[in-house]
Amino acid sequence: MKLELCDKRKAIIAQAGHLLVLGGPGSGKTTIALLKARQRFVTLKPGQEILFLSFSRAAIRQVVLRCKEILTPAERRAVTVQTYHAFCMEMLEAHGRLLGGKPIRFLYPGEERLQKSAFDGDWQVERRRQATELGLYCFDLFAAGAAELLERCVALRNLIADHFPMIIVDEFQDTDDDQWKIVKALSEVTDVFCL
């Protein structure tokens, strides 16, 4: 795909370090991010990738389609496109034992609804207790668990940064407190490009 870029967009692509790009829907933020990823691709070492995080599977599908339009097959293979929840779930599965010494298990939404309906008390407190004491994480606590892992473990932050020297965060305005903690912790060790 051949694109003509204005000087402002060229400057974004050329800029090193952390970036925040503002723009409304359809303004080309994703395209600029993927062009930035293309530029970064040539500096990746073997085994390194660029991580593109978004919130919904629908948004992920759109990003994957844009990748096919903009990036070569080799460049696409170096871009991992995931939802926050998938990224956090993988991190908890792989490294969650660092939080409490136990393997992490997941309480999926249907199971959680059943437990909640049978529970007499403050469900929010119970969910946190289960995560802390039992290593049982509800869907809504994935980001909190991942944030705690990243805040507590410098080696894990460095491991992720070594694998993902650039992270693109889509729909940054929708980032909640726990997701922000993830972005903030990773921004200490890798380049973060927020849209």
Coordinates of N, CA, C and O in Angstrom, one line a residue:
M1 N 0.8 -1.2 0.0 CA 0.0 0.0 0.0 C 0.9 1.2 0.0 O 1.8 1.4 0.8
K2 N 0.7 2.1 -0.9 CA 1.5 3.4 -1.1 C 0.7 4.5 -0.4 O -0.4 4.8 -0.7
L3 N 1.3 5.1 0.6 CA 0.7 6.2 1.4 C 1.6 7.5 1.2 O 2.8 7.4 1.3
E4 N 0.9 8.6 1.0 CA 1.6 9.9 1.1 C 1.4 10.5 2.5 O 0.2 10.7 2.9
L5 N 2.5 10.8 3.1 CA 2.4 11.3 4.5 C 2.8 12.7 4.6 O 3.7 13.2 3.9
C6 N 2.0 13.5 5.4 CA 2.4 14.9 5.7 C 3.6 14.9 6.6 O 4.0 13.9 7.2
D7 N 4.2 16.1 6.8 CA 5.4 16.3 7.6 C 5.1 15.9 9.0 O 6.0 15.3 9.7
K8 N 3.9 16.2 9.6 CA 3.6 15.8 10.9 C 3.6 14.3 11.2 O 4.2 13.8 12.1
R9 N 3.0 13.6 10.2 CA 3.0 12.1 10.4 C 4.4 11.5 10.2 O 4.8 10.6 10.8
K10 N 5.2 12.1 9.3 CA 6.6 11.7 9.1 C 7.4 11.9 10.4 O 8.2 11.1 10.8
A11 N 7.1 13.0 11.0 CA 7.8 13.3 12.3 C 7.5 12.3 13.4 O 8.3 11.9 14.2
I12 N 6.2 11.9 13.4 CA 5.8 10.9 14.4 C 6.5 9.6 14.2 O 7.0 9.0 15.1
I13 N 6.6 9.2 12.9 CA 7.3 7.9 12.6 C 8.8 8.0 12.9 O 9.4 7.1 13.4
A14 N 9.4 9.2 12.7 CA 10.8 9.3 13.0 C 11.1 9.5 14.4 O 12.3 9.3 14.9
Q15 N 10.2 9.9 15.3 CA 10.4 10.2 16.7 C 10.8 9.0 17.5 O 10.2 8.0 17.4
A16 N 11.9 9.1 18.2 CA 12.3 8.0 19.1 C 11.6 8.1 20.5 O 11.2 9.1 20.9
G17 N 11.6 7.0 21.2 CA 11.0 7.0 22.5 C 9.5 6.9 22.6 O 8.9 6.5 21.7
H18 N 9.0 7.2 23.8 CA 7.6 7.2 24.0 C 6.8 8.2 23.2 O 7.3 9.3 23.0
L19 N 5.6 7.8 22.8 CA 4.8 8.7 22.0 C 3.3 8.6 22.4 O 2.8 7.5 22.8
L20 N 2.6 9.7 22.3 CA 1.1 9.8 22.5 C 0.6 10.5 21.3 O 1.0 11.6 21.0
V21 N -0.2 9.8 20.5 CA -0.8 10.3 19.3 C -2.3 10.5 19.5 O -3.0 9.6 19.9
L22 N -2.8 11.7 19.3 CA -4.2 12.1 19.5 C -4.8 12.2 18.2 O -4.3 12.7 17.2
G23 N -6.1 11.7 18.1 CA -6.8 11.9 16.9 C -8.2 11.1 17.0 O -8.3 10.2 17.8
G24 N -9.1 11.6 16.3 CA -10.5 11.0 16.3 C -10.5 9.7 15.5 O -9.6 9.3 14.9
P25 N -11.7 9.1 15.5 CA -11.9 7.8 14.8 C -11.6 8.1 13.3 O -12.1 9.1 12.7
G26 N -10.9 7.2 12.7 CA -10.7 7.3 11.2 C -9.6 8.3 10.8 O -9.4 8.6 9.7
S27 N -8.9 8.9 11.8 CA -7.8 9.9 11.5 C -6.5 9.3 11.1 O -5.6 10.0 10.7
G28 N -6.4 8.0 11.2 CA -5.2 7.3 10.7 C -4.2 6.9 11.8 O -3.0 6.6 11.5
K29 N -4.6 6.9 13.1 CA -3.7 6.6 14.2 C -3.2 5.1 14.0 O -2.0 4.9 14.2
T30 N -4.0 4.2 13.7 CA -3.6 2.8 13.5 C -2.6 2.7 12.4 O -1.6 2.0 12.5
T31 N -2.9 3.4 11.3 CA -2.0 3.3 10.1 C -0.6 3.9 10.5 O 0.4 3.3 10.2
I32 N -0.6 5.0 11.2 CA 0.7 5.6 11.7 C 1.4 4.7 12.6 O 2.6 4.5 12.5
A33 N 0.7 4.0 13.5 CA 1.3 3.1 14.4 C 1.9 1.9 13.7 O 3.1 1.5 14.0
L34 N 1.3 1.4 12.7 CA 1.8 0.3 11.9 C 3.0 0.7 11.1 O 3.9 -0.1 10.9
L35 N 3.0 1.9 10.6 CA 4.1 2.4 9.8 C 5.3 2.6 10.8 O 6.5 2.4 10.4
K36 N 5.0 3.1 12.0 CA 6.1 3.2 13.0 C 6.6 1.8 13.3 O 7.8 1.6 13.5
A37 N 5.7 0.8 13.4 CA 6.2 -0.6 13.7 C 7.0 -1.1 12.5 O 8.1 -1.8 12.7
R38 N 6.7 -0.7 11.3 CA 7.4 -1.1 10.1 C 8.9 -0.6 10.2 O 9.8 -1.2 9.9
Q39 N 8.9 0.7 10.6 CA 10.3 1.4 10.7 C 11.1 0.7 11.8 O 12.3 0.4 11.7
R40 N 10.4 0.3 12.9 CA 11.1 -0.4 14.0 C 11.5 -1.8 13.7 O 12.4 -2.4 14.3
F41 N 10.8 -2.4 12.8 CA 11.0 -3.8 12.4 C 12.5 -4.1 12.0 O 13.0 -5.1 12.4
V42 N 13.1 -3.2 11.3 CA 14.4 -3.4 10.9 C 15.5 -3.4 12.0 O 16.6 -3.9 11.8
T43 N 15.1 -2.9 13.2 CA 16.0 -2.9 14.3 C 15.8 -4.1 15.3 O 16.6 -4.3 16.2
L44 N 14.8 -4.9 15.0 CA 14.5 -6.0 15.9 C 15.5 -7.1 15.8 O 16.0 -7.4 14.7
K45 N 15.9 -7.6 17.0 CA 16.8 -8.8 17.0 C 16.0 -10.0 16.8 O 14.8 -10.0 17.0
P46 N 16.7 -11.1 16.5 CA 16.0 -12.4 16.4 C 15.1 -12.7 17.7 O 15.6 -12.6 18.8
G47 N 13.9 -13.1 17.5 CA 13.0 -13.4 18.6 C 12.3 -12.2 19.2 O 11.3 -12.4 20.0
Q48 N 12.6 -11.0 18.7 CA 11.9 -9.8 19.2 C 10.6 -9.6 18.4 O 10.6 -9.9 17.2
E49 N 9.7 -9.0 19.0 CA 8.4 -8.6 18.3 C 7.9 -7.2 18.8 O 8.4 -6.7 19.8
I50 N 7.0 -6.7 18.1 CA 6.3 -5.5 18.5 C 4.9 -5.9 19.0 O 4.2 -6.7 18.4
L51 N 4.5 -5.5 20.2 CA 3.2 -5.8 20.8 C 2.2 -4.7 20.5 O 2.5 -3.5 20.7
F52 N 1.0 -5.1 20.0 CA -0.1 -4.1 19.7 C -1.2 -4.5 20.6 O -1.8 -5.6 20.4
L53 N -1.5 -3.7 21.7 CA -2.6 -4.1 22.6 C -3.8 -3.2 22.3 O -3.7 -2.0 22.1
S54 N -5.0 -3.9 22.4 CA -6.2 -3.2 22.3 C -7.2 -3.8 23.2 O -6.9 -4.7 24.0
F55 N -8.5 -3.3 23.2 CA -9.4 -3.7 24.3 C -10.4 -4.8 23.8 O -10.8 -5.7 24.7
S56 N -10.7 -4.9 22.6 CA -11.8 -5.8 22.2 C -11.3 -6.7 21.0 O -10.4 -6.3 20.3
R57 N -11.9 -7.9 20.9 CA -11.6 -8.7 19.8 C -12.0 -8.1 18.5 O -11.3 -8.3 17.5
A58 N -13.0 -7.3 18.5 CA -13.4 -6.6 17.2 C -12.3 -5.6 16.8 O -12.0 -5.5 15.6
A59 N -11.8 -4.9 17.8 CA -10.7 -3.9 17.4 C -9.5 -4.7 17.0 O -8.8 -4.3 16.0
I60 N -9.2 -5.8 17.6 CA -8.1 -6.6 17.2 C -8.2 -7.1 15.7 O -7.3 -7.1 14.9
R61 N -9.4 -7.5 15.4 CA -9.7 -8.0 14.0 C -9.4 -6.8 13.0 O -8.8 -7.0 11.9
Q62 N -9.8 -5.6 13.4 CA -9.6 -4.4 12.5 C -8.1 -4.2 12.4 O -7.6 -3.9 11.3
V63 N -7.3 -4.3 13.4 CA -5.9 -4.1 13.4 C -5.2 -5.1 12.5 O -4.3 -4.8 11.7
V64 N -5.6 -6.4 12.7 CA -5.1 -7.4 11.8 C -5.3 -7.2 10.4 O -4.4 -7.4 9.5
L65 N -6.5 -6.7 10.0 CA -6.8 -6.3 8.6 C -5.9 -5.2 8.1 O -5.4 -5.3 7.0
R66 N -5.7 -4.2 9.0 CA -4.8 -3.1 8.6 C -3.4 -3.6 8.4 O -2.6 -3.1 7.6
C67 N -3.0 -4.5 9.3 CA -1.6 -5.1 9.2 C -1.4 -5.7 7.8 O -0.4 -5.6 7.1
K68 N -2.5 -6.4 7.3 CA -2.4 -7.1 6.0 C -2.3 -6.1 4.9 O -1.7 -6.4 3.8
E69 N -2.8 -4.9 5.1 CA -2.8 -3.9 4.0 C -1.4 -3.1 4.0 O -1.0 -2.7 3.0
I70 N -0.8 -3.0 5.2 CA 0.3 -2.1 5.3 C 1.7 -2.9 5.4 O 2.7 -2.4 4.9
L71 N 1.7 -4.0 6.1 CA 2.9 -4.7 6.4 C 3.2 -5.9 5.5 O 2.2 -6.5 5.0
T72 N 4.4 -6.2 5.3 CA 4.8 -7.4 4.5 C 4.5 -8.6 5.4 O 4.4 -8.5 6.6
P73 N 4.5 -9.8 4.8 CA 4.3 -11.0 5.7 C 5.4 -11.1 6.8 O 5.1 -11.5 7.9
A74 N 6.6 -10.8 6.5 CA 7.7 -10.9 7.5 C 7.4 -9.9 8.6 O 7.6 -10.2 9.8
E75 N 7.0 -8.7 8.2 CA 6.7 -7.7 9.3 C 5.5 -8.1 10.1 O 5.5 -7.9 11.3
R76 N 4.5 -8.6 9.5 CA 3.3 -9.1 10.2 C 3.7 -10.2 11.2 O 3.1 -10.2 12.3
R77 N 4.6 -11.0 10.9 CA 5.0 -12.1 11.8 C 5.7 -11.5 13.0 O 5.8 -12.2 14.1
A78 N 6.2 -10.3 12.9 CA 6.9 -9.7 14.1 C 6.0 -8.8 14.9 O 6.5 -8.1 15.8
V79 N 4.7 -8.8 14.6 CA 3.8 -8.0 15.3 C 2.8 -8.9 16.0 O 2.1 -9.6 15.3
T80 N 2.7 -8.9 17.3 CA 1.7 -9.6 18.1 C 0.6 -8.7 18.4 O 0.8 -7.6 19.1
V81 N -0.6 -9.0 18.0 CA -1.8 -8.2 18.3 C -2.7 -8.9 19.3 O -3.1 -10.1 19.0
Q82 N -2.9 -8.3 20.4 CA -3.6 -9.0 21.5 C -4.5 -8.0 22.2 O -4.3 -6.8 22.2
T83 N -5.6 -8.6 22.9 CA -6.3 -7.7 23.8 C -5.5 -7.7 25.1 O -4.7 -8.5 25.4
Y84 N -5.8 -6.6 25.9 CA -5.2 -6.5 27.3 C -5.4 -7.8 28.0 O -4.5 -8.3 28.7
H85 N -6.7 -8.3 28.0 CA -7.0 -9.5 28.8 C -6.2 -10.7 28.4 O -5.7 -11.5 29.2
A86 N -6.0 -10.9 27.1 CA -5.2 -12.0 26.6 C -3.8 -11.9 27.1 O -3.1 -12.9 27.5
F87 N -3.2 -10.7 26.9 CA -1.9 -10.4 27.3 C -1.7 -10.7 28.8 O -0.7 -11.4 29.3
C88 N -2.6 -10.2 29.6 CA -2.5 -10.4 31.1 C -2.7 -11.8 31.5 O -2.0 -12.3 32.4
M89 N -3.7 -12.5 30.8 CA -3.9 -13.9 31.1 C -2.6 -14.8 30.8 O -2.2 -15.6 31.6
E90 N -2.0 -14.5 29.7 CA -0.8 -15.2 29.4 C 0.3 -14.9 30.4 O 1.1 -15.8 30.8
M91 N 0.4 -13.7 30.8 CA 1.4 -13.3 31.8 C 1.2 -14.0 33.2 O 2.1 -14.6 33.8
L92 N -0.1 -14.1 33.6 CA -0.5 -14.7 34.8 C -0.2 -16.2 34.7 O 0.3 -16.9 35.7
E93 N -0.6 -16.8 33.6 CA -0.3 -18.3 33.4 C 1.1 -18.6 33.5 O 1.5 -19.6 34.1
A94 N 2.0 -17.8 32.8 CA 3.4 -18.1 32.8 C 4.2 -17.7 34.1 O 5.1 -18.4 34.4
H95 N 3.8 -16.6 34.7 CA 4.6 -16.1 35.8 C 3.8 -15.8 37.1 O 4.3 -15.3 38.1
G96 N 2.5 -16.2 37.1 CA 1.7 -15.9 38.3 C 2.1 -16.5 39.6 O 1.8 -16.0 40.6
R97 N 2.8 -17.6 39.5 CA 3.3 -18.3 40.7 C 4.2 -17.3 41.5 O 4.3 -17.5 42.7
L98 N 4.8 -16.3 40.9 CA 5.6 -15.3 41.6 C 4.7 -14.5 42.6 O 5.3 -14.0 43.6
L99 N 3.4 -14.5 42.4 CA 2.5 -13.7 43.3 C 2.3 -14.3 44.6 O 2.2 -13.7 45.6
G100 N 2.1 -15.6 44.6 CA 1.7 -16.3 45.9 C 2.3 -17.7 46.0 O 1.9 -18.4 46.9
G101 N 3.1 -18.1 45.1 CA 3.7 -19.4 45.2 C 2.9 -20.5 44.7 O 3.3 -21.7 44.7
K102 N 1.7 -20.2 44.1 CA 0.8 -21.2 43.6 C 0.6 -21.0 42.1 O 0.6 -19.8 41.7
P103 N 0.3 -22.0 41.3 CA -0.1 -21.8 39.9 C -1.4 -21.0 39.9 O -2.2 -21.2 40.8
I104 N -1.5 -20.1 38.9 CA -2.7 -19.3 38.8 C -3.8 -20.2 38.1 O -3.5 -20.8 37.1
R105 N -5.0 -20.0 38.6 CA -6.2 -20.6 37.9 C -7.1 -19.5 37.6 O -7.0 -18.4 38.2
F106 N -8.0 -19.7 36.6 CA -8.9 -18.7 36.2 C -10.4 -19.1 36.5 O -10.8 -20.2 36.3
L107 N -11.1 -18.1 37.0 CA -12.6 -18.2 37.2 C -13.3 -17.5 36.1 O -13.3 -16.3 36.0
Y108 N -13.8 -18.3 35.1 CA -14.4 -17.7 33.9 C -15.8 -17.1 34.3 O -16.4 -17.4 35.3
P109 N -16.3 -16.1 33.5 CA -17.5 -15.4 33.8 C -18.7 -16.2 34.2 O -19.4 -15.9 35.2
G110 N -18.9 -17.3 33.5 CA -20.1 -18.2 33.9 C -19.9 -18.8 35.3 O -20.9 -18.8 36.1
E111 N -18.7 -19.3 35.6 CA -18.4 -19.8 36.9 C -18.5 -18.7 38.0 O -19.0 -19.0 39.1
E112 N -18.0 -17.6 37.6 CA -18.1 -16.5 38.6 C -19.5 -16.1 39.0 O -19.8 -15.9 40.1
R113 N -20.4 -16.0 37.9 CA -21.8 -15.7 38.2 C -22.4 -16.8 39.2 O -23.2 -16.4 40.1
L114 N -22.1 -18.0 39.0 CA -22.6 -19.1 39.9 C -22.1 -18.9 41.3 O -22.8 -19.0 42.2
Q115 N -20.8 -18.7 41.4 CA -20.2 -18.5 42.7 C -20.8 -17.2 43.4 O -21.1 -17.3 44.6
K116 N -21.0 -16.2 42.6 CA -21.5 -14.9 43.2 C -22.9 -15.1 43.7 O -23.3 -14.6 44.8
S117 N -23.7 -15.9 42.9 CA -25.1 -16.1 43.3 C -25.2 -16.9 44.6 O -26.2 -16.7 45.3
A118 N -24.2 -17.8 44.8 CA -24.3 -18.6 46.0 C -23.6 -18.0 47.2 O -23.6 -18.5 48.3
F119 N -22.9 -16.8 47.0 CA -22.1 -16.2 48.0 C -22.9 -15.2 48.8 O -23.6 -14.3 48.2
D120 N -22.8 -15.2 50.1 CA -23.5 -14.2 51.0 C -22.5 -13.3 51.6 O -21.9 -13.7 52.6
G121 N -22.3 -12.2 51.0 CA -21.3 -11.2 51.5 C -20.8 -10.3 50.4 O -21.5 -10.2 49.4
D122 N -19.7 -9.6 50.7 CA -19.2 -8.6 49.7 C -18.4 -9.4 48.6 O -17.3 -9.9 48.9
W123 N -19.0 -9.5 47.5 CA -18.4 -10.3 46.4 C -17.0 -9.7 46.0 O -16.1 -10.5 45.7
Q124 N -16.9 -8.4 45.9 CA -15.6 -7.8 45.5 C -14.5 -8.2 46.5 O -13.4 -8.5 46.0
V125 N -14.8 -8.2 47.8 CA -13.8 -8.6 48.7 C -13.4 -10.1 48.5 O -12.2 -10.5 48.6
E126 N -14.4 -10.9 48.3 CA -14.2 -12.4 48.1 C -13.4 -12.6 46.9 O -12.5 -13.5 46.9
R127 N -13.6 -11.9 45.8 CA -12.9 -12.1 44.6 C -11.4 -11.8 44.8 O -10.5 -12.6 44.4
R128 N -11.1 -10.7 45.5 CA -9.7 -10.4 45.8 C -9.1 -11.4 46.8 O -7.9 -11.8 46.6
R129 N -9.9 -11.9 47.7 CA -9.4 -13.0 48.6 C -9.0 -14.2 47.8 O -7.9 -14.8 48.0
Q130 N -9.9 -14.6 46.9 CA -9.6 -15.8 46.1 C -8.3 -15.6 45.3 O -7.5 -16.6 45.2
A131 N -8.2 -14.5 44.7 CA -7.0 -14.2 43.9 C -5.7 -14.3 44.8 O -4.7 -14.9 44.5
T132 N -5.8 -13.6 45.9 CA -4.6 -13.5 46.8 C -4.3 -14.8 47.5 O -3.1 -15.3 47.5
E133 N -5.3 -15.5 48.1 CA -5.0 -16.7 48.9 C -5.1 -18.0 48.0 O -4.3 -18.9 48.4
L134 N -5.9 -18.0 47.0 CA -6.1 -19.3 46.3 C -5.4 -19.2 44.9 O -5.3 -20.3 44.2
G135 N -5.0 -18.0 44.4 CA -4.5 -17.9 43.1 C -5.6 -18.1 42.0 O -5.3 -18.5 40.9
L136 N -6.8 -17.8 42.4 CA -8.0 -17.9 41.5 C -8.4 -16.5 41.0 O -8.9 -15.8 41.8
Y137 N -8.2 -16.3 39.8 CA -8.4 -14.9 39.2 C -9.7 -14.9 38.4 O -9.8 -15.6 37.4
C138 N -10.6 -13.9 38.7 CA -11.7 -13.6 37.8 C -11.2 -12.8 36.6 O -10.2 -12.1 36.7
F139 N -12.0 -12.8 35.6 CA -11.7 -12.1 34.3 C -11.3 -10.6 34.6 O -10.3 -10.1 34.1
D140 N -12.1 -9.9 35.5 CA -11.8 -8.5 35.8 C -10.6 -8.3 36.6 O -10.2 -7.1 36.8
L141 N -10.0 -9.3 37.1 CA -8.8 -9.1 38.0 C -7.5 -9.5 37.2 O -6.4 -9.4 37.8
F142 N -7.6 -9.9 35.9 CA -6.4 -10.2 35.2 C -5.4 -9.1 35.1 O -4.2 -9.2 35.4
A143 N -5.9 -7.9 34.8 CA -5.0 -6.7 34.7 C -4.4 -6.3 36.1 O -3.2 -6.0 36.1
A144 N -5.2 -6.5 37.1 CA -4.7 -6.2 38.5 C -3.5 -7.1 38.8 O -2.5 -6.7 39.4
G145 N -3.7 -8.4 38.5 CA -2.7 -9.4 38.8 C -1.4 -9.2 38.0 O -0.3 -9.2 38.4
A146 N -1.6 -8.9 36.7 CA -0.5 -8.6 35.8 C 0.2 -7.4 36.2 O 1.5 -7.3 36.2
A147 N -0.5 -6.3 36.6 CA 0.1 -5.1 37.1 C 1.0 -5.3 38.3 O 2.1 -4.8 38.4
E148 N 0.4 -6.1 39.3 CA 1.2 -6.4 40.5 C 2.5 -7.2 40.1 O 3.5 -6.9 40.7
L149 N 2.3 -8.2 39.2 CA 3.5 -8.9 38.8 C 4.6 -7.9 38.2 O 5.8 -8.0 38.6
L150 N 4.2 -7.1 37.3 CA 5.1 -6.1 36.7 C 5.7 -5.1 37.7 O 6.9 -4.8 37.6
E151 N 4.9 -4.7 38.6 CA 5.4 -3.7 39.6 C 6.4 -4.4 40.5 O 7.4 -3.7 41.0
R152 N 6.2 -5.6 40.9 CA 7.0 -6.3 41.9 C 8.3 -6.9 41.3 O 9.2 -7.2 42.0
C153 N 8.2 -7.3 40.0 CA 9.3 -8.1 39.4 C 10.0 -7.4 38.3 O 9.6 -7.4 37.1
V154 N 11.2 -6.8 38.6 CA 12.0 -6.1 37.6 C 12.4 -7.1 36.5 O 12.4 -6.7 35.3
A155 N 12.8 -8.3 36.9 CA 13.3 -9.3 35.9 C 12.2 -9.6 34.9 O 12.5 -9.7 33.7
L156 N 10.9 -9.6 35.3 CA 9.8 -9.9 34.4 C 9.6 -8.7 33.4 O 9.4 -8.9 32.2
R157 N 9.7 -7.5 34.0 CA 9.6 -6.3 33.1 C 10.7 -6.3 32.0 O 10.4 -6.1 30.9
N158 N 11.9 -6.7 32.5 CA 13.0 -6.7 31.5 C 12.8 -7.8 30.5 O 13.2 -7.7 29.3
L159 N 12.3 -9.0 30.9 CA 12.1 -10.1 30.0 C 11.1 -9.7 28.9 O 11.3 -9.9 27.8
I160 N 10.0 -9.0 29.4 CA 9.0 -8.6 28.4 C 9.5 -7.5 27.5 O 9.3 -7.5 26.3
A161 N 10.3 -6.6 28.0 CA 10.9 -5.5 27.2 C 11.9 -6.1 26.2 O 12.0 -5.6 25.1
D162 N 12.6 -7.1 26.6 CA 13.5 -7.8 25.7 C 12.8 -8.4 24.5 O 13.2 -8.4 23.4
H163 N 11.6 -9.0 24.8 CA 10.8 -9.6 23.8 C 10.0 -8.6 22.9 O 9.9 -8.8 21.7
F164 N 9.5 -7.5 23.6 CA 8.8 -6.5 23.0 C 9.4 -5.1 23.2 O 9.0 -4.4 24.1
P165 N 10.4 -4.8 22.4 CA 11.1 -3.5 22.6 C 10.2 -2.3 22.2 O 10.5 -1.1 22.5
M166 N 9.0 -2.5 21.6 CA 8.0 -1.5 21.4 C 6.6 -2.1 21.6 O 6.3 -3.2 21.2
I167 N 5.8 -1.3 22.4 CA 4.4 -1.7 22.6 C 3.5 -0.5 22.2 O 3.7 0.6 22.6
I168 N 2.5 -0.9 21.3 CA 1.6 0.1 20.9 C 0.3 -0.2 21.7 O -0.2 -1.3 21.8
V169 N -0.2 0.9 22.3 CA -1.5 0.8 23.1 C -2.6 1.5 22.4 O -2.6 2.8 22.3
D170 N -3.5 0.8 21.9 CA -4.7 1.3 21.1 C -5.7 1.8 22.1 O -5.8 1.2 23.2
E171 N -6.5 2.8 21.7 CA -7.6 3.3 22.6 C -7.1 3.6 24.0 O -7.8 3.2 25.0
F172 N -6.0 4.3 24.1 CA -5.4 4.6 25.4 C -6.4 5.3 26.3 O -6.3 5.1 27.5
Q173 N -7.3 6.1 25.8 CA -8.2 6.8 26.7 C -9.1 5.9 27.5 O -9.7 6.3 28.5
D174 N -9.2 4.6 27.1 CA -10.1 3.7 27.8 C -9.3 2.9 28.8 O -9.9 2.0 29.5
T175 N -8.0 3.2 29.0 CA -7.2 2.4 29.9 C -7.7 2.7 31.4 O -7.8 3.8 31.8
D176 N -7.9 1.6 32.1 CA -8.3 1.8 33.5 C -7.1 1.8 34.4 O -5.9 1.8 33.9
D177 N -7.2 2.0 35.7 CA -6.1 2.1 36.6 C -5.1 1.0 36.6 O -3.9 1.2 36.5
D178 N -5.6 -0.3 36.5 CA -4.7 -1.4 36.5 C -4.0 -1.5 35.2 O -2.8 -1.8 35.1
Q179 N -4.7 -1.3 34.1 CA -4.1 -1.3 32.8 C -3.0 -0.2 32.7 O -1.9 -0.4 32.1
W180 N -3.3 1.0 33.3 CA -2.3 2.1 33.3 C -1.1 1.6 34.1 O 0.1 1.9 33.7
K181 N -1.2 0.9 35.2 CA -0.1 0.4 35.9 C 0.8 -0.5 35.1 O 2.0 -0.5 35.2
I182 N 0.1 -1.3 34.2 CA 0.9 -2.2 33.3 C 1.7 -1.3 32.3 O 2.9 -1.5 32.1
V183 N 1.0 -0.4 31.7 CA 1.7 0.5 30.7 C 2.8 1.3 31.4 O 3.9 1.4 30.9
K184 N 2.6 1.8 32.6 CA 3.6 2.6 33.3 C 4.8 1.7 33.6 O 5.9 2.2 33.4
A185 N 4.6 0.5 34.1 CA 5.7 -0.3 34.5 C 6.5 -0.7 33.3 O 7.7 -0.7 33.3
L186 N 5.8 -1.0 32.2 CA 6.6 -1.4 31.0 C 7.3 -0.2 30.3 O 8.3 -0.4 29.7
S187 N 6.7 1.0 30.5 CA 7.3 2.2 29.9 C 8.7 2.5 30.5 O 9.5 3.2 29.9
E188 N 9.0 1.9 31.7 CA 10.3 2.1 32.3 C 11.4 1.3 31.5 O 12.5 1.6 31.7
V189 N 11.0 0.3 30.7 CA 11.9 -0.5 30.1 C 11.8 -0.7 28.6 O 12.6 -1.4 28.0
T190 N 10.7 -0.2 28.0 CA 10.4 -0.4 26.6 C 9.7 0.8 26.1 O 9.2 1.6 26.8
D191 N 9.8 1.0 24.8 CA 9.1 2.2 24.1 C 7.6 1.9 24.1 O 7.2 0.9 23.6
V192 N 6.8 2.9 24.5 CA 5.4 2.8 24.5 C 4.8 3.8 23.6 O 5.1 5.0 23.7
F193 N 4.0 3.4 22.6 CA 3.3 4.3 21.7 C 1.8 4.2 21.9 O 1.2 3.2 21.6
C194 N 1.3 5.2 22.5 CA -0.2 5.3 22.8 C -1.0 6.0 21.8 O -0.6 7.1 21.4
L195 N -2.1 5.4 21.4 CA -3.0 6.0 20.5 C -4.3 6.4 21.2 O -4.8 5.7 21.9

